[in-house]
Structures are given as C-alpha cells and as structure tokens.
Coordinates of C-alpha atoms in Angstrom, one line a residue:
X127 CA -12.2 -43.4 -41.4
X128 CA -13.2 -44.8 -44.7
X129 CA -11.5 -45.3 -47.7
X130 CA -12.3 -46.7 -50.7
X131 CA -11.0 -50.1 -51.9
X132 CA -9.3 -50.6 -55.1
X133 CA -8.6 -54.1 -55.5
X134 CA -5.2 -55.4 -57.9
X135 CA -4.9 -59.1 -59.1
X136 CA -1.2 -59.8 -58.8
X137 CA -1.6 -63.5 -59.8
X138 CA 1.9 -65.0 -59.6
X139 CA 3.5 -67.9 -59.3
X140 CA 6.8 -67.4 -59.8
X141 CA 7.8 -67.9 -56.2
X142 CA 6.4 -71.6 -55.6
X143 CA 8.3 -74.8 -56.2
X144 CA 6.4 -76.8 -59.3
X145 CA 3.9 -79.2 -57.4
X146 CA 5.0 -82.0 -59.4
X147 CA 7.4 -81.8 -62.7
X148 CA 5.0 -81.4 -65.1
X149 CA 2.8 -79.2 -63.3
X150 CA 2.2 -75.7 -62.5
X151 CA 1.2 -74.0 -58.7
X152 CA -2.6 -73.1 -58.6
X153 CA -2.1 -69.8 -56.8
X154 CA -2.4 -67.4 -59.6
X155 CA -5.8 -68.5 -60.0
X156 CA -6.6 -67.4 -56.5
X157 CA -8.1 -63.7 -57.6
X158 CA -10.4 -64.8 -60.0
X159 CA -11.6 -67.5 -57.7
X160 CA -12.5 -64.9 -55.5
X161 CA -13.9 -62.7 -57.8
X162 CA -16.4 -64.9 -58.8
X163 CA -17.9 -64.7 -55.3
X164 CA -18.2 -60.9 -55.7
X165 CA -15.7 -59.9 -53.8
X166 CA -15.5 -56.6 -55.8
X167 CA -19.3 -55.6 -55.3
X168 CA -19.6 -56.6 -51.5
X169 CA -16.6 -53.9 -50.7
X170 CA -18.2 -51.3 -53.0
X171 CA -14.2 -52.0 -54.5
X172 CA -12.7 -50.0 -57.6
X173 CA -11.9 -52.4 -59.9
X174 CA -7.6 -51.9 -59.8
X175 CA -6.7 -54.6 -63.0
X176 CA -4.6 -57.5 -62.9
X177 CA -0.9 -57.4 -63.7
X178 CA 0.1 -60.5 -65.5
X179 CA 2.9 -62.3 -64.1
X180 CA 5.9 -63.5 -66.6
X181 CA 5.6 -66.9 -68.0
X182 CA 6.4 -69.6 -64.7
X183 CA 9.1 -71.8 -66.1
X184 CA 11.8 -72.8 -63.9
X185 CA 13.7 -73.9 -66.8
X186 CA 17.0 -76.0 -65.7
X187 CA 17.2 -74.2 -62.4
X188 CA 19.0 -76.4 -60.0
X189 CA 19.7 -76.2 -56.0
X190 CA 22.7 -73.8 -55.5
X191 CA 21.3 -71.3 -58.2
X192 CA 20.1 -69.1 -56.5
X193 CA 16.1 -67.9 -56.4
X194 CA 14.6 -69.6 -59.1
X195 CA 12.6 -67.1 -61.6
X196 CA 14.7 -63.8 -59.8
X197 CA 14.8 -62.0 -62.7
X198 CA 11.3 -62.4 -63.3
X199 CA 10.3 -61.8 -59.7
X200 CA 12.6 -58.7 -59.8
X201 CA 10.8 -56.9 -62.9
X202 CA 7.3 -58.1 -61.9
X203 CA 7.6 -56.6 -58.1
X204 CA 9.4 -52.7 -59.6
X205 CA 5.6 -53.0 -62.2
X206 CA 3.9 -54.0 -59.1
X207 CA 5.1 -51.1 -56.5
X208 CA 4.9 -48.5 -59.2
X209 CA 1.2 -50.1 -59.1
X210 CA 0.2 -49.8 -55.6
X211 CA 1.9 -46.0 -55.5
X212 CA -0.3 -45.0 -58.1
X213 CA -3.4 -46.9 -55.9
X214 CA -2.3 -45.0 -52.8
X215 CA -1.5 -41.9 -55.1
X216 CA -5.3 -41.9 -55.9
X217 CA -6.2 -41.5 -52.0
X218 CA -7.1 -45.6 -52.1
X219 CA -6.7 -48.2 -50.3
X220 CA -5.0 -51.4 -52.2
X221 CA -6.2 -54.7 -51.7
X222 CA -3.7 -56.8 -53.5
X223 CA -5.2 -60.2 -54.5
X224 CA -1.5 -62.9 -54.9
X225 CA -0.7 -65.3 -55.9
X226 CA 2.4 -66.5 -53.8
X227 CA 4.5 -64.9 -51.0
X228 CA 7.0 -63.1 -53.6
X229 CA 4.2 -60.2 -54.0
X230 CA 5.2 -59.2 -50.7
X231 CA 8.7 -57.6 -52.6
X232 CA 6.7 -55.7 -55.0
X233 CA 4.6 -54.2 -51.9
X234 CA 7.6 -53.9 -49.7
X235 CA 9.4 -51.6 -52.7
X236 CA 6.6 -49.3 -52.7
X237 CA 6.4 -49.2 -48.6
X238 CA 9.8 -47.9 -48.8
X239 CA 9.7 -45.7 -52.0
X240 CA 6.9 -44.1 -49.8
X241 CA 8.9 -44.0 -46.3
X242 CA 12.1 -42.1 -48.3
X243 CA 9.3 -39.6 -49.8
X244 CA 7.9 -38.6 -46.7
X245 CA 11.4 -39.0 -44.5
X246 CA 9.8 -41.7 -42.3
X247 CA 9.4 -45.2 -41.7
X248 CA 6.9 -47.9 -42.9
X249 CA 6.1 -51.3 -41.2
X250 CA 5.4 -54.9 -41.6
X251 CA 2.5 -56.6 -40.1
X252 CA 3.5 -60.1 -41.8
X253 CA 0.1 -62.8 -40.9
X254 CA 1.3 -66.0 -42.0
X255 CA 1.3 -69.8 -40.6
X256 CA 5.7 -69.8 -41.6
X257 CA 8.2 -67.3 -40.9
X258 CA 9.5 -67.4 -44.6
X259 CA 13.0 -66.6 -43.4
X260 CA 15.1 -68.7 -45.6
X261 CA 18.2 -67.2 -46.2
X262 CA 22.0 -67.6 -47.3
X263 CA 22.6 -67.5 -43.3
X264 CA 20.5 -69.8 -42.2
X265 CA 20.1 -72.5 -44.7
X266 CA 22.3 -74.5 -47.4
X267 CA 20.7 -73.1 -50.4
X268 CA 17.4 -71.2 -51.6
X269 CA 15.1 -71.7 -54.1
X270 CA 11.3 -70.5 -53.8
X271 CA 11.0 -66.8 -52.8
X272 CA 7.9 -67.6 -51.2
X273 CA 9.5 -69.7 -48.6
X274 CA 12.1 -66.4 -48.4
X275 CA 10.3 -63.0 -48.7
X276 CA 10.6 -62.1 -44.7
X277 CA 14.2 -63.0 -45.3
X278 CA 14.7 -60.7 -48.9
X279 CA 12.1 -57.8 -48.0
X280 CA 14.5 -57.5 -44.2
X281 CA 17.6 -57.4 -46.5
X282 CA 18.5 -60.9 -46.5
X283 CA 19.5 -62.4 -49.8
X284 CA 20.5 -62.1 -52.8
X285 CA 21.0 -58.2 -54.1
X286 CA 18.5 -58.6 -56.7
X287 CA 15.7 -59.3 -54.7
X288 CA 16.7 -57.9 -52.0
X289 CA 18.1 -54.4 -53.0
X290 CA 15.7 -53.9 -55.6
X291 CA 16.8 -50.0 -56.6
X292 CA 19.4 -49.8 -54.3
X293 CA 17.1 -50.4 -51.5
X294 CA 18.2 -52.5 -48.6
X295 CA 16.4 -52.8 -46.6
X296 CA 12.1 -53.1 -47.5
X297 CA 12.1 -53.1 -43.7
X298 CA 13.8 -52.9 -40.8
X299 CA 13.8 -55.5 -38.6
X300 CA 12.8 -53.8 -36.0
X301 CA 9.3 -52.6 -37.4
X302 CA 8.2 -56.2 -38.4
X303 CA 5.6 -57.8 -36.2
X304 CA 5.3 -61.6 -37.4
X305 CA 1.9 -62.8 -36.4
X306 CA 0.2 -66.6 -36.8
X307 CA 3.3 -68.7 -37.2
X308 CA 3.4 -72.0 -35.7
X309 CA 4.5 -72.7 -32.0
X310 CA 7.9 -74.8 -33.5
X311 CA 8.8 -72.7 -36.9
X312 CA 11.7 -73.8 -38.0
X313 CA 13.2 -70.1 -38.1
X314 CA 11.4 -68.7 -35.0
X315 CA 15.0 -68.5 -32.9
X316 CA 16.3 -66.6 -36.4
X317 CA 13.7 -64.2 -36.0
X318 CA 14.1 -64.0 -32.4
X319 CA 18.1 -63.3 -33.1
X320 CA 17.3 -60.6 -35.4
X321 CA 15.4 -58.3 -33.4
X322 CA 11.6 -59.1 -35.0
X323 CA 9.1 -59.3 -32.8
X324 CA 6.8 -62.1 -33.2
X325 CA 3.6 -63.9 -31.4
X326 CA 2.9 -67.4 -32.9
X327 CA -0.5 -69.1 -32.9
X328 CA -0.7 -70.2 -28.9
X329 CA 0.5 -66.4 -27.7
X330 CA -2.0 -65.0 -30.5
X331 CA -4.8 -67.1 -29.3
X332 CA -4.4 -67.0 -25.4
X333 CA -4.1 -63.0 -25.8
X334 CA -7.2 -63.0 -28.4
X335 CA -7.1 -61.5 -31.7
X336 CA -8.2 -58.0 -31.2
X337 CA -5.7 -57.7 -28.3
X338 CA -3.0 -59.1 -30.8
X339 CA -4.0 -56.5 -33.1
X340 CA -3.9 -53.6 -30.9
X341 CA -0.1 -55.3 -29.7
X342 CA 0.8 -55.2 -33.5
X343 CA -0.1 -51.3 -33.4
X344 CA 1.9 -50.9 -30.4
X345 CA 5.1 -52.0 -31.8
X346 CA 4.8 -50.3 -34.9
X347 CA 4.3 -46.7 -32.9
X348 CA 7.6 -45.3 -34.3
X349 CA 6.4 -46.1 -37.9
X350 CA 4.6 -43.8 -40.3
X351 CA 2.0 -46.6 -41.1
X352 CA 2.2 -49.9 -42.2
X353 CA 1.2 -52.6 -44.4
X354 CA -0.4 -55.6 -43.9
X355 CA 0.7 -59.6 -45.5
X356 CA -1.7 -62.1 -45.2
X357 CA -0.7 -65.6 -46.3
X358 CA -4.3 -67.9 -45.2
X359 CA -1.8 -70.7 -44.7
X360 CA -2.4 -68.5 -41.0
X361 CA -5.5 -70.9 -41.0
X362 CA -5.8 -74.3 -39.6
X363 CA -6.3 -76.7 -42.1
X364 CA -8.9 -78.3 -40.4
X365 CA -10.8 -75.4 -41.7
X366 CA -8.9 -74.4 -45.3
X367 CA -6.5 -76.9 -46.6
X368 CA -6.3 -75.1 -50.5
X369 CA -2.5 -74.0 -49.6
X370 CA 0.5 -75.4 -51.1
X371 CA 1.9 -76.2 -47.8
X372 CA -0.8 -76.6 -45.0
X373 CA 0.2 -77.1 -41.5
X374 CA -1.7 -77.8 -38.1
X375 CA -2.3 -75.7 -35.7
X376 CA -3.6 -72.5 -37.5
X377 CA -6.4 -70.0 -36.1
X378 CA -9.8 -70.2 -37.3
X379 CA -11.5 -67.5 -39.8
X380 CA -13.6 -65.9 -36.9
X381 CA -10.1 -65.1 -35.5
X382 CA -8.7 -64.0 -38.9
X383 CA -12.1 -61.9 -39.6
X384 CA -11.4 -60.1 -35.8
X385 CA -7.6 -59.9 -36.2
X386 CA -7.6 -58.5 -39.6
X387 CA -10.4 -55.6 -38.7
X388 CA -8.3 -54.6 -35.9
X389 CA -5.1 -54.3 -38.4
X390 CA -7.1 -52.0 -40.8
X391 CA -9.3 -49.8 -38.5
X392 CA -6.7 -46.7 -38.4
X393 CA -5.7 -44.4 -41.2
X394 CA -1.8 -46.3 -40.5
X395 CA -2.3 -49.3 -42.4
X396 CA -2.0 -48.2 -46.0
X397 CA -3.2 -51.5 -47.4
X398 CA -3.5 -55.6 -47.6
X399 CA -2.3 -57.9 -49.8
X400 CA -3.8 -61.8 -49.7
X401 CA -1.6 -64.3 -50.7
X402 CA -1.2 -68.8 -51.7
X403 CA -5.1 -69.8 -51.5
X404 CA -4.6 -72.4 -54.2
X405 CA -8.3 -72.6 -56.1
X406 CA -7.2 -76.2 -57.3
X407 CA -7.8 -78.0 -54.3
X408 CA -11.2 -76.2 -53.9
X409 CA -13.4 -77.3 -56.6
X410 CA -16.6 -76.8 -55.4
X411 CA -15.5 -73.3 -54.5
X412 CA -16.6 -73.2 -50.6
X413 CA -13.3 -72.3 -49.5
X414 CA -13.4 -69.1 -52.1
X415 CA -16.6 -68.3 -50.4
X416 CA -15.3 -68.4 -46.9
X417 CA -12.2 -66.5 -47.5
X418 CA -14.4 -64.1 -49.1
X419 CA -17.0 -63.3 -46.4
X420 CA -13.5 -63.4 -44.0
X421 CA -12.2 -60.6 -46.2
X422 CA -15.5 -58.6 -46.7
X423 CA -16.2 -58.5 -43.1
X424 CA -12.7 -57.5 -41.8
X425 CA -12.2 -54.8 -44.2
X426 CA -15.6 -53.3 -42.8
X427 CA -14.1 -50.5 -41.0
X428 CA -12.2 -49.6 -44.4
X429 CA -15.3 -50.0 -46.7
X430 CA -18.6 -49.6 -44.9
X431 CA -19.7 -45.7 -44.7
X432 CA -22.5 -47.0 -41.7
X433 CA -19.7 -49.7 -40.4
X434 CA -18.9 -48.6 -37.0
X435 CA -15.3 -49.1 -36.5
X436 CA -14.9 -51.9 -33.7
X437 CA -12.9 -50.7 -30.7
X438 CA -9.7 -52.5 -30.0
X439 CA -9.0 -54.0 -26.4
X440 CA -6.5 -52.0 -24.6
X441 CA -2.9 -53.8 -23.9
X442 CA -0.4 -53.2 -21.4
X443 CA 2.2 -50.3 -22.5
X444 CA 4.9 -51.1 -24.4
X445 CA 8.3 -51.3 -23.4
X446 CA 10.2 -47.8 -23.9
X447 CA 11.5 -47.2 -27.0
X448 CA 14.1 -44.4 -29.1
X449 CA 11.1 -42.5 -31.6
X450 CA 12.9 -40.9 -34.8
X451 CA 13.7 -37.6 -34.6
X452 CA 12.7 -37.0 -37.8
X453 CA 8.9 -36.2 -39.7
X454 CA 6.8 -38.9 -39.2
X455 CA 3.5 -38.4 -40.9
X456 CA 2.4 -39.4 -44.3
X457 CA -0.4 -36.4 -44.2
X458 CA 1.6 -33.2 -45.9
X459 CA 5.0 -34.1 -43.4
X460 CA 3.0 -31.5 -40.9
X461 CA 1.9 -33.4 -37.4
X462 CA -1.1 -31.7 -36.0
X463 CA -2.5 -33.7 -32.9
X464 CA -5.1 -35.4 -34.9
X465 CA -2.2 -36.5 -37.6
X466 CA -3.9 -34.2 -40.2
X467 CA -7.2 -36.4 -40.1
X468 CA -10.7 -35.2 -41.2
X469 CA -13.6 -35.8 -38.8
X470 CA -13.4 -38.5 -36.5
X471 CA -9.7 -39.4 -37.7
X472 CA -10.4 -39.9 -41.2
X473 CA -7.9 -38.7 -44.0
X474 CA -8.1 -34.9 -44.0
X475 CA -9.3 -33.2 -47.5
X476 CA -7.2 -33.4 -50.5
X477 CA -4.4 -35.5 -48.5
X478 CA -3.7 -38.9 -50.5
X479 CA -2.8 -40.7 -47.0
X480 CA -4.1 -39.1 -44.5
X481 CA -1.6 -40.8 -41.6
X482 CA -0.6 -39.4 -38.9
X483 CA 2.0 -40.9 -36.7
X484 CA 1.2 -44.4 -34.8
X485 CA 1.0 -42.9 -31.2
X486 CA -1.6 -40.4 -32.2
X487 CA -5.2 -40.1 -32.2
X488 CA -7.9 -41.3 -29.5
X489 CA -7.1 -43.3 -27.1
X490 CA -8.5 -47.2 -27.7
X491 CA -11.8 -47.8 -25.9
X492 CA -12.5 -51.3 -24.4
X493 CA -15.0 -53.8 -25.5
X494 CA -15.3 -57.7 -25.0
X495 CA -14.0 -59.8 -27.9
X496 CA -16.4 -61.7 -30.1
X497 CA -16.4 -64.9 -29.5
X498 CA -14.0 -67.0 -31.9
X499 CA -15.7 -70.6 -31.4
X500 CA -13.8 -73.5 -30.6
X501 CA -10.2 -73.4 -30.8
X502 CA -8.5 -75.3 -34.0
X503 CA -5.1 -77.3 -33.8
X504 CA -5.9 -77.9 -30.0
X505 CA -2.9 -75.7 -28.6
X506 CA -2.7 -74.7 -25.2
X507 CA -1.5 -70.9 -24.4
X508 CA 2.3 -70.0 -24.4
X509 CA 4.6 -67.0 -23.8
X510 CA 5.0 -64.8 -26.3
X511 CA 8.7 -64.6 -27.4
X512 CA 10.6 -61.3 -26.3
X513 CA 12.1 -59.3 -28.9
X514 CA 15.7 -58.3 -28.8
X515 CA 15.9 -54.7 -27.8
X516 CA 16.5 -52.5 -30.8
X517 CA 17.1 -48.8 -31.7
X518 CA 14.8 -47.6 -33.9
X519 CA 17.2 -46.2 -36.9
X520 CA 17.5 -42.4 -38.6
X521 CA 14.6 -42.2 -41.0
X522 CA 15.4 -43.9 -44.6
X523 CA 15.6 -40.4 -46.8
X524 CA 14.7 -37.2 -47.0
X525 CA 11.0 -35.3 -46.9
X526 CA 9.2 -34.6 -49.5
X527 CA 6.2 -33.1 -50.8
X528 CA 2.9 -35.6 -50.6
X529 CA 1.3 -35.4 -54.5
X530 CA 0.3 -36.9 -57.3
X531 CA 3.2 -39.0 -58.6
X532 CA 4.4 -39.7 -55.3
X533 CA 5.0 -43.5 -55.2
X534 CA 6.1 -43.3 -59.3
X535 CA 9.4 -45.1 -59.7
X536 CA 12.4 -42.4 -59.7
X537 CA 15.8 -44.1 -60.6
X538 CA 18.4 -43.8 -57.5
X539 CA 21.8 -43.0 -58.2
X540 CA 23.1 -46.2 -56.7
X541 CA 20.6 -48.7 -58.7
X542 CA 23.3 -50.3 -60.5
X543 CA 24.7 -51.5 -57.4
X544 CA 22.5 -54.6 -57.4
X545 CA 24.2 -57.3 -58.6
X546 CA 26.4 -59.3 -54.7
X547 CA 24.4 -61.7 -53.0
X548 CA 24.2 -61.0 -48.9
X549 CA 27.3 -61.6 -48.0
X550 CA 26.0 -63.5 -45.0
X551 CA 28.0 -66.9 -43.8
X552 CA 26.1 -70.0 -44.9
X553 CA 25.5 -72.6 -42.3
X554 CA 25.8 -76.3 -43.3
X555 CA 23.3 -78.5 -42.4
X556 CA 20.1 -77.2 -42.8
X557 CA 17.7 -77.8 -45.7

C-alpha cells in the first residue's frame, strides 16, 4: 500500500481577513515552519516546490464586493490543480502544505478534472473545527474564502470561484463527509439541509477516531477515491492555539494522529492537504514540532515500507444507497475484484492511481483503539446528525484513458461561462 510522498508548499493567504489593518495573516509561513522540523526527511518525501501565491492586498475591498482577492484565488487554484495532477500523474501521493482554507479550490479543481477523466466520482473528507459554509444563501455578504470553501468547492458562490472551468460543482454534496466541527456551528443545520453528512467533535469522539474514519469510508463507497482537508483549527486550543480563529472544544492530536491514519490507509484517498497553522503565534516553534510528529505518524501507512497498516474498527452498515452505473475505478477504468491493486492492495504496476472502487478490497479486521488520553473541551457524547437522503448522481463526464498528462489542464468548451454569481436568494440577517 505504499506510496511515496511528494510534498507542495501552497503558502497563501489570500483567503484570510487582514489580522489587523496594517498587517498580513501568518499562514503562508506555515510550510517552512514545518520544514524546519524535517518534515520532508521523516516521510522519506519528494521534495514537490512551493507555488508562490500572488501578492495579499486586499486593496479597497469593501463588504458587498464579493470574495476579496477572487481573481487571485481563481488563477492561483487552476496553477495549483494542474500541480497536484502532475503529482498524482507521477504515481505520488501529494501532501499539500497551505496556507489558508482557499487551497481547498485549487485541490477540489483537480479532484474533479480527475473524476471527468476516469467517468467517476471523487469525494471530500473535509477535517476542520468550522463548516466554512458561508454563502450568498445563507449570509448577508462574503468576504474571506476561507471562511467559504465548503460553500464554493459544493457550487455555492460566486461563478468564479465556484465554476472554475466550467465546473460546478468540485463536489457533490452528497460525497462530503464534514468531520471535527463544533457541537453548535453556526452552519451545521445548512449542511444538514443540503444533504452533507457530518459528525462534529462530540459524535467524533463518543464513536472514537478510527471508527469515524472507517464511517468516513463508508459514505464515500460510491466514490472513486477521495481527498482529504485538514484545517488544525480541528484541534482544541487547549492544545494548539496558532490558528487565526481558535475555538474550544476541538480533539486532541492523539485523535488527529489516529483519525488521519485511518483516512489514508487505502489506495482511495489520493492525497492531504494541511491548512491555517499560523507560525506567528508559535515562536518557540513547539507547536511546528507537534503538528509535525502528528503528520509523520499518521501518514505512516502511506510512507513507511515496514509500517504495518493499522486495521480500522468495523462500523455498522450503511444505510442503502443508488451506486453509479457507470466506471468507477481510477486504475485503467477496468474493476477487477482487487480494484487493479498490486500485492496486498497496493497500486498495481505501471498504474498512476492504483484505486479501485470504495466497496472493494478486504474486508476491515478489528482491533482496539489506542488510547487518545484525556478528552479536551470537556464535551459529553451526542448524536450524530442524519444526513438527508440523497441519490448519488450520473458520473461527471466521460472515461478516459489513465496516462501521463492525465490531470493537465484541457480548456472546456463552456469556460467562458464563468462570470454570474449563484443565483441563490440571500437571507437578511446573518453576518
């Protein structure tokens, strides 16, 4: 099952409000904060570069404008996917070091450049401590595509950010699992509405975190593979507090480390990005080092060739749902039973994925959790939220040949069709 790791600095922070007016957000100095703690050698990583952001200066923007920086964002996230295709072109797994929350639309254009190559569908596993579903619908303006990328990379928004190429949407609702937000999010009846299945912090913690990850798998079974946002605001800040917006009752990193190994150990998850650690309120750099060891150790089924992969807890079945009727496999479009895997459902020989579809391969073996420690926030259980039934939809294009060149931008006929803003009602009253 392993892959090697090519790590890419995206270190933006064009979709952060200024801190104060004469100041700039620390976040793009997250990836060479960790760097320095040798991130790179500890996963045996190719170095992947760093693509530098556009100049952050939000100018004269004023509320009612729109995003602030969307051009910027826009042109920064089509360089970004064409980045990450040639990553996963190369056989790779990408570990995208942000930088803010808008990095998700540069990862989310390349998920779904991918799904309409391959005639299938890509998922969301979105690990964050807020829902970031700001949106036209939902609130009386927008401003900071951090605070919105669930919203734009589900179609939400303005065209674009949202319809980058055409594309609308990134994702379907319906294949978004939100993990790790809190218990009272301001948006969590919005997601609830829309179909996306979440489980804040209380469900996430009373179920444990290698349960939740298997549960994540679960709901994605009708995707091709997916891809994996991780915003550490997901943490408590009793325990990392270098975000731009920290917020009690987080998880702790032992249940990061768990939840995030669980997420990677199958050939589905085509990659990870890491987003808003903000080095500046982390001078003595222990926080870096933390995240780091978090990171090193729950990519371990991905990077360790003696690592053996840990075993997810079973779950209960999921409900029933419609599968696609169409290919579903991002190994060569064929779907043997072991998804076109090598030994021991690795990627086969010469295949640049190496997926097979969600629902395939062994069956998961049980084995207690590892111990987490003492519970952060102090939040008792809760129900997880139920989902609004949803059809899964045809898939988003046509199949095509896995190669070389397969995530390299291709203009659509339609890409100048970019330029309305979701024409969803705005509601008053909400800031």
């Amino acid at each position: 099952m392993m892959r090697r790791i090519a790590v890419l600095d995206a270190p933006t922070n064009l979709g952060l409000r200024p801190p104060t007016s004469t100041s700039v957000p620390g976040c793009g100095k997250a990836p060479g904060a960790l760097r320095d703690h040798d991130l790179l050698a500890r996963l045996r990583a190719r170095d992947a570069g760093c693509l530098t952001p556009p100049r952050y200066d939000p100018g004269d923007w004023r509320p009612g404008d729109g995003v602030c920086h969307a051009r910027e964002i826009s042109g920064y996230s089509v360089t970004l996917a064409d980045r990450i295709g040639a990553i996963i072109d190369r056989g790779e797994f990408p570990l995208v070091l942000g930088g803010d929350c808008s990095v998700l639309l540069g990862s989310a254009l390349a998920m779904h450049r991918l799904g309409e190559a391959v005639g299938g569908r890509i998922g969301l596993v979105f690990v964050d401590g807020h829902s970031d579903f700001r949106h036209p619908g939902n609130a009386s303006y927008v401003g900071a595509a951090a605070g919105e990328d669930l919203a734009l990379v589900t179609g939400r928004g303005q065209a674009d950010l949202a319809a980058i190429e055409g594309r609308r949407p990134y994702f379907r609702d319906i294949d978004v699992v939100v993990l790790g937000i809190r218990a009272q999010d301001e948006y969590r009846l919005d997601l609830q509405a829309a179909g996306i299945t979440t489980r804040p912090v209380p469900a996430l913690r009373a179920e444990g975190a290698a349960r939740t990850a298997q549960w994540a798998h679960e709901q994605l079974a009708d995707c091709a593979g997916y891809w994996v946002h991780i915003d550490v605001d997901v943490l408590d800040p009793a325990v990392m507090p270098a975000v731009d917006a920290p917020d009690p009752g987080g998880i702790a990193f032992a249940e990061l480390e768990i939840l995030l190994a669980g997420l990677v150990d199958t050939p589905h998850c085509l990659g990870v990005e890491l987003t808003v650690f903000d080095p500046d309120y982390d001078p003595d750099g222990s926080y870096a080092a933390e995240i780091v060891n978090t990171v090193v150790a729950g990519l371990a089924p991905v990077s360790a060739p003696e690592a053996v992969p840990p075993r997810l807890l079973p779950a209960a079945p999921p409900p029933q749902r419609v599968r696609s009727t169409g290919p579903a496999t991002l190994a060569g479009l064929a779907a043997p039973t072991n998804g076109g895997a090598g030994p021991a459902g690795g990627p086969g020989p010469g295949s640049p994925v190496g997926i097979a579809p969600l629902g395939s391969g062994e069956p998961a073996v049980a084995e207690p959790e590892a111990a987490t420690g003492p519970a952060t926030g102090g939040l008792a259980s809760a129900p997880v939220e139920t989902p609004v039934p949803a059809v899964a939809a045809e898939p988003v294009g046509p199949p095509a040949a896995v190669g070389p060149g397969l995530l390299r931008r291709v203009p659509r006929a339609d890409e100048d069709g970019t330029s309305e803003d979701d024409p969803s009602p705005s509601s008053a009253g909400i800031a």
